[in-house]
PDB file of C-alpha atoms in Angstrom:
ATOM      1  CA  MET A  77      14.817  20.328   3.826  1.00 50.00           C
ATOM      2  CA  ASN A  78      16.743  17.066   3.871  1.00 61.00           C
ATOM      3  CA  VAL A  79      14.244  14.204   3.641  1.00 70.00           C
ATOM      4  CA  ASP A  80      15.087  10.602   3.040  1.00 81.00           C
ATOM      5  CA  ILE A  81      12.810   7.804   2.006  1.00 89.00           C
ATOM      6  CA  LYS A  82      13.442   4.131   1.445  1.00 92.00           C
ATOM      7  CA  GLU A  83      11.692   1.029   0.252  1.00 94.00           C
ATOM      8  CA  GLY A  84       9.406  -0.244   2.974  1.00 94.00           C
ATOM      9  CA  ASP A  85       8.499   3.195   4.335  1.00 94.00           C
ATOM     10  CA  LEU A  86       4.900   4.275   4.650  1.00 92.00           C
ATOM     11  CA  LEU A  87       3.759   7.594   3.261  1.00 91.00           C
ATOM     12  CA  ALA A  88       0.669   9.089   4.874  1.00 87.00           C
ATOM     13  CA  ALA A  89      -0.959  11.949   2.987  1.00 86.00           C
ATOM     14  CA  GLU A  90      -0.765  15.270   4.780  1.00 84.00           C
ATOM     15  CA  PRO A  91      -4.105  16.024   6.444  1.00 77.00           C
ATOM     16  CA  PHE A  92      -5.125  18.909   4.209  1.00 73.00           C
ATOM     17  CA  MET A  93      -4.560  17.166   0.877  1.00 72.00           C
ATOM     18  CA  SER A  94      -7.776  17.936  -0.934  1.00 71.00           C
ATOM     19  CA  GLY A  95      -9.646  15.282  -2.867  1.00 72.00           C
ATOM     20  CA  GLY A  96      -8.094  13.091  -5.484  1.00 82.00           C
ATOM     21  CA  PRO A  97      -6.840   9.562  -5.097  1.00 86.00           C
ATOM     22  CA  PHE A  98      -4.440  10.333  -2.256  1.00 91.00           C
ATOM     23  CA  LYS A  99      -6.699  12.050   0.276  1.00 87.00           C
ATOM     24  CA  LYS A 100      -6.073  10.318   3.638  1.00 86.00           C
ATOM     25  CA  SER A 101      -4.167   7.568   1.882  1.00 88.00           C
ATOM     26  CA  VAL A 102      -1.341   5.437   3.235  1.00 90.00           C
ATOM     27  CA  ILE A 103       1.162   4.149   0.684  1.00 94.00           C
ATOM     28  CA  LEU A 104       3.695   1.380   1.181  1.00 95.00           C
ATOM     29  CA  MET A 105       6.796   2.326  -0.816  1.00 96.00           C
ATOM     30  CA  CYS A 106       7.906  -0.822  -2.683  1.00 97.00           C
ATOM     31  CA  GLU A 107      10.474   0.542  -5.096  1.00 95.00           C
ATOM     32  CA  HIS A 108      12.513   3.696  -4.760  1.00 94.00           C
ATOM     33  CA  SER A 109      15.411   5.234  -6.630  1.00 91.00           C
ATOM     34  CA  ARG A 110      16.414   8.891  -6.890  1.00 87.00           C
ATOM     35  CA  ASP A 111      17.401   8.259 -10.497  1.00 91.00           C
ATOM     36  CA  GLU A 112      14.578   5.997 -11.662  1.00 94.00           C
ATOM     37  CA  GLY A 113      11.550   7.024  -9.587  1.00 94.00           C
ATOM     38  CA  SER A 114       9.330   5.358  -7.025  1.00 96.00           C
ATOM     39  CA  LEU A 115       6.414   2.941  -6.852  1.00 97.00           C
ATOM     40  CA  GLY A 116       4.064   1.972  -4.050  1.00 98.00           C
ATOM     41  CA  PHE A 117       0.548   0.841  -3.215  1.00 97.00           C
ATOM     42  CA  ILE A 118      -2.228   2.552  -1.273  1.00 95.00           C
ATOM     43  CA  VAL A 119      -2.860   0.005   1.492  1.00 93.00           C
ATOM     44  CA  ASN A 120      -5.955   1.569   3.060  1.00 90.00           C
ATOM     45  CA  ARG A 121      -8.351   2.054   0.143  1.00 91.00           C
ATOM     46  CA  GLY A 122     -10.643  -0.876  -0.626  1.00 89.00           C
ATOM     47  CA  THR A 123     -12.777  -1.498  -3.706  1.00 93.00           C
ATOM     48  CA  GLN A 124     -15.941  -3.513  -4.233  1.00 94.00           C
ATOM     49  CA  PHE A 125     -14.042  -6.105  -6.309  1.00 95.00           C
ATOM     50  CA  LYS A 126     -12.903  -9.594  -5.341  1.00 95.00           C
ATOM     51  CA  ILE A 127      -9.791 -11.068  -6.977  1.00 95.00           C
ATOM     52  CA  ASP A 128     -11.550 -14.166  -8.337  1.00 94.00           C
ATOM     53  CA  THR A 129     -13.958 -11.979 -10.320  1.00 93.00           C
ATOM     54  CA  LEU A 130     -11.177  -9.889 -11.891  1.00 94.00           C
ATOM     55  CA  VAL A 131      -8.667 -12.551 -12.900  1.00 93.00           C
ATOM     56  CA  GLN A 132      -9.712 -15.307 -15.278  1.00 89.00           C
ATOM     57  CA  ASP A 133      -9.029 -18.833 -13.988  1.00 92.00           C
ATOM     58  CA  PHE A 134      -8.327 -17.589 -10.459  1.00 93.00           C
ATOM     59  CA  PRO A 135      -9.425 -20.000  -7.721  1.00 93.00           C
ATOM     60  CA  GLU A 136     -12.712 -19.100  -6.081  1.00 91.00           C
ATOM     61  CA  CYS A 137     -12.071 -17.051  -2.960  1.00 89.00           C
ATOM     62  CA  ASP A 138     -13.481 -14.093  -1.099  1.00 88.00           C
ATOM     63  CA  ILE A 139     -10.408 -11.861  -1.073  1.00 92.00           C
ATOM     64  CA  PRO A 140     -10.964  -8.140  -1.675  1.00 92.00           C
ATOM     65  CA  VAL A 141      -8.930  -6.059  -4.098  1.00 95.00           C
ATOM     66  CA  PHE A 142      -7.593  -2.680  -2.970  1.00 95.00           C
ATOM     67  CA  TYR A 143      -7.019   0.464  -4.993  1.00 96.00           C
ATOM     68  CA  GLY A 144      -3.234   0.675  -5.302  1.00 97.00           C
ATOM     69  CA  GLY A 145      -3.199   4.029  -7.045  1.00 96.00           C
ATOM     70  CA  PRO A 146      -4.078   5.923 -10.195  1.00 96.00           C
ATOM     71  CA  VAL A 147      -1.334   4.496 -12.436  1.00 97.00           C
ATOM     72  CA  GLY A 148      -1.819   1.300 -14.433  1.00 95.00           C
ATOM     73  CA  THR A 149      -5.370   0.672 -13.277  1.00 95.00           C
ATOM     74  CA  ASP A 150      -5.544  -2.171 -15.788  1.00 95.00           C
ATOM     75  CA  THR A 151      -2.943  -4.127 -13.790  1.00 96.00           C
ATOM     76  CA  ILE A 152      -3.129  -6.363 -10.717  1.00 96.00           C
ATOM     77  CA  HIS A 153      -0.344  -6.431  -8.107  1.00 97.00           C
ATOM     78  CA  TYR A 154      -0.027  -8.157  -4.762  1.00 98.00           C
ATOM     79  CA  LEU A 155       1.780  -7.984  -1.457  1.00 97.00           C
ATOM     80  CA  HIS A 156       2.078 -11.098   0.682  1.00 97.00           C
ATOM     81  CA  ARG A 157       3.695 -12.783   3.670  1.00 95.00           C
ATOM     82  CA  LEU A 158       4.611 -15.976   1.822  1.00 95.00           C
ATOM     83  CA  GLY A 159       8.298 -15.185   1.423  1.00 93.00           C
ATOM     84  CA  ASP A 160      10.282 -17.635  -0.662  1.00 87.00           C
ATOM     85  CA  LEU A 161       7.226 -19.848  -1.068  1.00 93.00           C
ATOM     86  CA  LEU A 162       6.590 -17.649  -4.128  1.00 94.00           C
ATOM     87  CA  GLU A 163       9.679 -17.600  -6.309  1.00 94.00           C
ATOM     88  CA  ASN A 164      10.743 -14.218  -7.683  1.00 95.00           C
ATOM     89  CA  SER A 165       8.991 -12.280  -4.931  1.00 96.00           C
ATOM     90  CA  ARG A 166      10.836  -9.349  -3.436  1.00 96.00           C
ATOM     91  CA  GLU A 167      10.971  -8.424   0.259  1.00 97.00           C
ATOM     92  CA  VAL A 168      10.213  -4.705   0.585  1.00 96.00           C
ATOM     93  CA  SER A 169      10.020  -4.610   4.383  1.00 95.00           C
ATOM     94  CA  PRO A 170      10.606  -7.340   6.994  1.00 95.00           C
ATOM     95  CA  GLY A 171       7.936  -9.985   6.348  1.00 95.00           C
ATOM     96  CA  ILE A 172       6.281  -8.068   3.468  1.00 96.00           C
ATOM     97  CA  TYR A 173       6.886  -9.352  -0.048  1.00 97.00           C
ATOM     98  CA  TRP A 174       5.856  -7.990  -3.433  1.00 97.00           C
ATOM     99  CA  GLY A 175       4.914 -10.129  -6.431  1.00 97.00           C
ATOM    100  CA  GLY A 176       6.294 -13.515  -7.328  1.00 96.00           C
ATOM    101  CA  ASP A 177       5.230 -16.487  -9.436  1.00 96.00           C
ATOM    102  CA  PHE A 178       1.543 -15.794 -10.149  1.00 95.00           C
ATOM    103  CA  ASN A 179       0.799 -19.292 -11.466  1.00 95.00           C
ATOM    104  CA  LYS A 180       2.211 -20.846  -8.309  1.00 96.00           C
ATOM    105  CA  LEU A 181       0.133 -18.394  -6.257  1.00 96.00           C
ATOM    106  CA  LYS A 182      -3.011 -19.655  -8.007  1.00 95.00           C
ATOM    107  CA  VAL A 183      -2.055 -23.270  -7.200  1.00 95.00           C
ATOM    108  CA  LEU A 184      -1.387 -22.386  -3.557  1.00 95.00           C
ATOM    109  CA  MET A 185      -4.729 -20.540  -3.380  1.00 93.00           C
ATOM    110  CA  ALA A 186      -6.603 -23.482  -4.953  1.00 94.00           C
ATOM    111  CA  ASN A 187      -5.057 -25.865  -2.396  1.00 94.00           C
ATOM    112  CA  GLY A 188      -5.878 -23.665   0.605  1.00 91.00           C
ATOM    113  CA  VAL A 189      -2.235 -22.962   1.465  1.00 92.00           C
ATOM    114  CA  VAL A 190      -2.706 -19.186   1.335  1.00 91.00           C
ATOM    115  CA  ASN A 191      -4.957 -17.565   3.927  1.00 88.00           C
ATOM    116  CA  PRO A 192      -6.776 -14.329   3.047  1.00 87.00           C
ATOM    117  CA  PHE A 193      -4.792 -12.438   5.702  1.00 88.00           C
ATOM    118  CA  ASP A 194      -1.499 -13.489   4.039  1.00 92.00           C
ATOM    119  CA  ILE A 195      -2.071 -11.547   0.815  1.00 95.00           C
ATOM    120  CA  LYS A 196      -3.376  -8.216  -0.429  1.00 95.00           C
ATOM    121  CA  PHE A 197      -4.268  -7.528  -4.057  1.00 97.00           C
ATOM    122  CA  PHE A 198      -4.253  -4.113  -5.756  1.00 97.00           C
ATOM    123  CA  ILE A 199      -5.670  -2.570  -8.894  1.00 97.00           C
ATOM    124  CA  GLY A 200      -3.082  -0.103 -10.175  1.00 98.00           C
ATOM    125  CA  TYR A 201      -0.239   1.518  -8.300  1.00 98.00           C
ATOM    126  CA  SER A 202       1.107   4.873  -7.186  1.00 97.00           C
ATOM    127  CA  GLY A 203       4.162   6.066  -9.083  1.00 96.00           C
ATOM    128  CA  TRP A 204       6.556   9.010  -9.141  1.00 96.00           C
ATOM    129  CA  SER A 205       9.074  10.060 -11.768  1.00 96.00           C
ATOM    130  CA  PRO A 206      12.715  10.648 -10.731  1.00 94.00           C
ATOM    131  CA  GLY A 207      12.873  13.414  -8.114  1.00 90.00           C
ATOM    132  CA  GLN A 208       9.097  13.931  -7.968  1.00 94.00           C
ATOM    133  CA  ILE A 209       8.623  12.273  -4.578  1.00 93.00           C
ATOM    134  CA  TYR A 210      11.313  14.544  -3.076  1.00 91.00           C
ATOM    135  CA  GLU A 211       9.517  17.643  -4.339  1.00 92.00           C
ATOM    136  CA  GLU A 212       6.300  16.390  -2.748  1.00 91.00           C
ATOM    137  CA  LEU A 213       8.055  15.535   0.520  1.00 90.00           C
ATOM    138  CA  GLU A 214       9.716  18.949   0.690  1.00 89.00           C
ATOM    139  CA  SER A 215       6.380  20.685   0.086  1.00 87.00           C
ATOM    140  CA  GLY A 216       4.898  18.727   3.017  1.00 84.00           C
ATOM    141  CA  SER A 217       2.556  16.511   1.001  1.00 88.00           C
ATOM    142  CA  TRP A 218       3.569  13.332   2.807  1.00 90.00           C
ATOM    143  CA  ILE A 219       4.385  12.173   6.330  1.00 85.00           C
ATOM    144  CA  ILE A 220       6.962   9.366   6.413  1.00 87.00           C
ATOM    145  CA  ALA A 221       6.173   6.600   8.900  1.00 86.00           C
ATOM    146  CA  ASP A 222       7.701   3.262   9.788  1.00 85.00           C
ATOM    147  CA  THR A 223       5.987   0.200   8.403  1.00 86.00           C
ATOM    148  CA  ASP A 224       4.275  -2.277  10.649  1.00 84.00           C
ATOM    149  CA  ILE A 225       3.242  -5.536   8.970  1.00 88.00           C
ATOM    150  CA  ASN A 226      -0.181  -5.144  10.615  1.00 83.00           C
ATOM    151  CA  TYR A 227      -0.838  -1.950   8.636  1.00 81.00           C
ATOM    152  CA  VAL A 228      -0.725  -4.062   5.496  1.00 87.00           C
ATOM    153  CA  PHE A 229      -2.220  -7.412   6.498  1.00 87.00           C
ATOM    154  CA  ASN A 230      -4.474  -6.694   9.473  1.00 76.00           C
ATOM    155  CA  THR A 231      -7.879  -8.354   9.081  1.00 58.00           C
ATOM    156  CA  LYS A 232      -9.418  -4.914   9.615  1.00 59.00           C
ATOM    157  CA  PRO A 233      -7.542  -2.510   7.323  1.00 59.00           C
ATOM    158  CA  SER A 234      -5.563   0.136   9.154  1.00 63.00           C
ATOM    159  CA  THR A 235      -6.698   3.672   8.657  1.00 75.00           C
ATOM    160  CA  TRP A 236      -4.828   6.831   7.788  1.00 61.00           C
ATOM    161  CA  ALA A 237      -5.342   7.989  11.398  1.00 66.00           C
ATOM    162  CA  ASP A 238      -3.733   4.774  12.756  1.00 71.00           C
ATOM    163  CA  VAL A 239      -0.556   5.457  10.788  1.00 69.00           C
ATOM    164  CA  VAL A 240      -0.416   9.186  11.548  1.00 65.00           C
ATOM    165  CA  GLU A 241      -0.974   8.558  15.274  1.00 69.00           C
ATOM    166  CA  SER A 242       1.946   6.116  15.256  1.00 65.00           C
ATOM    167  CA  LYS A 243       4.240   9.129  14.693  1.00 63.00           C
ATOM    168  CA  GLY A 244       3.657  10.311  18.267  1.00 58.00           C
ATOM    169  CA  THR A 245       1.609  12.604  20.461  1.00 53.00           C
ATOM    170  CA  SER A 246       1.882  15.733  18.321  1.00 54.00           C
ATOM    171  CA  TYR A 247       0.505  13.834  15.322  1.00 55.00           C
ATOM    172  CA  LYS A 248      -2.500  12.562  17.300  1.00 53.00           C
ATOM    173  CA  VAL A 249      -4.038  16.032  17.061  1.00 48.00           C
ATOM    174  CA  ILE A 250      -3.658  15.924  13.285  1.00 55.00           C
ATOM    175  CA  ALA A 251      -5.092  12.400  13.073  1.00 51.00           C
ATOM    176  CA  ASP A 252      -8.163  13.458  15.069  1.00 52.00           C
ATOM    177  CA  MET A 253      -8.938  16.458  12.853  1.00 56.00           C
ATOM    178  CA  SER A 254     -12.239  16.414  11.011  1.00 55.00           C
ATOM    179  CA  ASP A 255     -12.424  16.757   7.239  1.00 54.00           C
ATOM    180  CA  LYS A 256     -14.931  19.533   7.807  1.00 52.00           C
ATOM    181  CA  ILE A 257     -12.854  22.628   8.557  1.00 50.00           C
ATOM    182  CA  ASN A 258     -15.597  24.210  10.691  1.00 49.00           C
ATOM    183  CA  MET A 259     -15.468  21.156  13.005  1.00 48.00           C
ATOM    184  CA  ASN A 260     -11.798  21.742  14.008  1.00 44.00           C
TER     185      ASN A 260
END
C-alpha cells in the first residue's frame, strides 16, 4: 500500500480502534518526516481544564485546554490563527499556526487582542517514531482527511464523525456506526 501523509493532514482513527487515547480521535499532523518521525494534536478531545488555571501568570480567561495526546502530558502546546502576530510560529496548514512567542501571546491575551476562537491549547501531543505512522497507515489504523480550519477552531468542536463524513458518501456509513457492535 502506497500511502502518503503531510503536515496539515488530519488523521481520523479507524472506526474499530478499541479504547485507548485514540478511539474516535482526529489528529492534526503538525510535523512529519519519514526520517525523524511525526507529531500532531488530537483536536476533538476536550478536558475539564482552563489554560489560566494550568499556566502560572497567564491572563484570566475562559479558554479550555484539549488533550493533545499521550506523549509529554506535562507540556502545553497551542494552535492559533494569529499568523505572524506571534513571532516564531509555524504555519502547518493554510491559516493554522503552531506555537510562537508565548510571552507575547500572554500580552495579547491580557489586552484582549486574542479571541477564544483564535487559539486552541493542548496538554501533551501525539507522536510517532520514524516509520511508525506508515506502519499504522498501512494496517488501516488511520483515515487521512483534508484539513478544514473549522475542524480546529470551530466554536463547537468538530467530531470524529464530521471528519470521517467529509471523505464522502461511503464513509458516511462508517461515521454513523454505533460503538455498540450489536447496534450496527
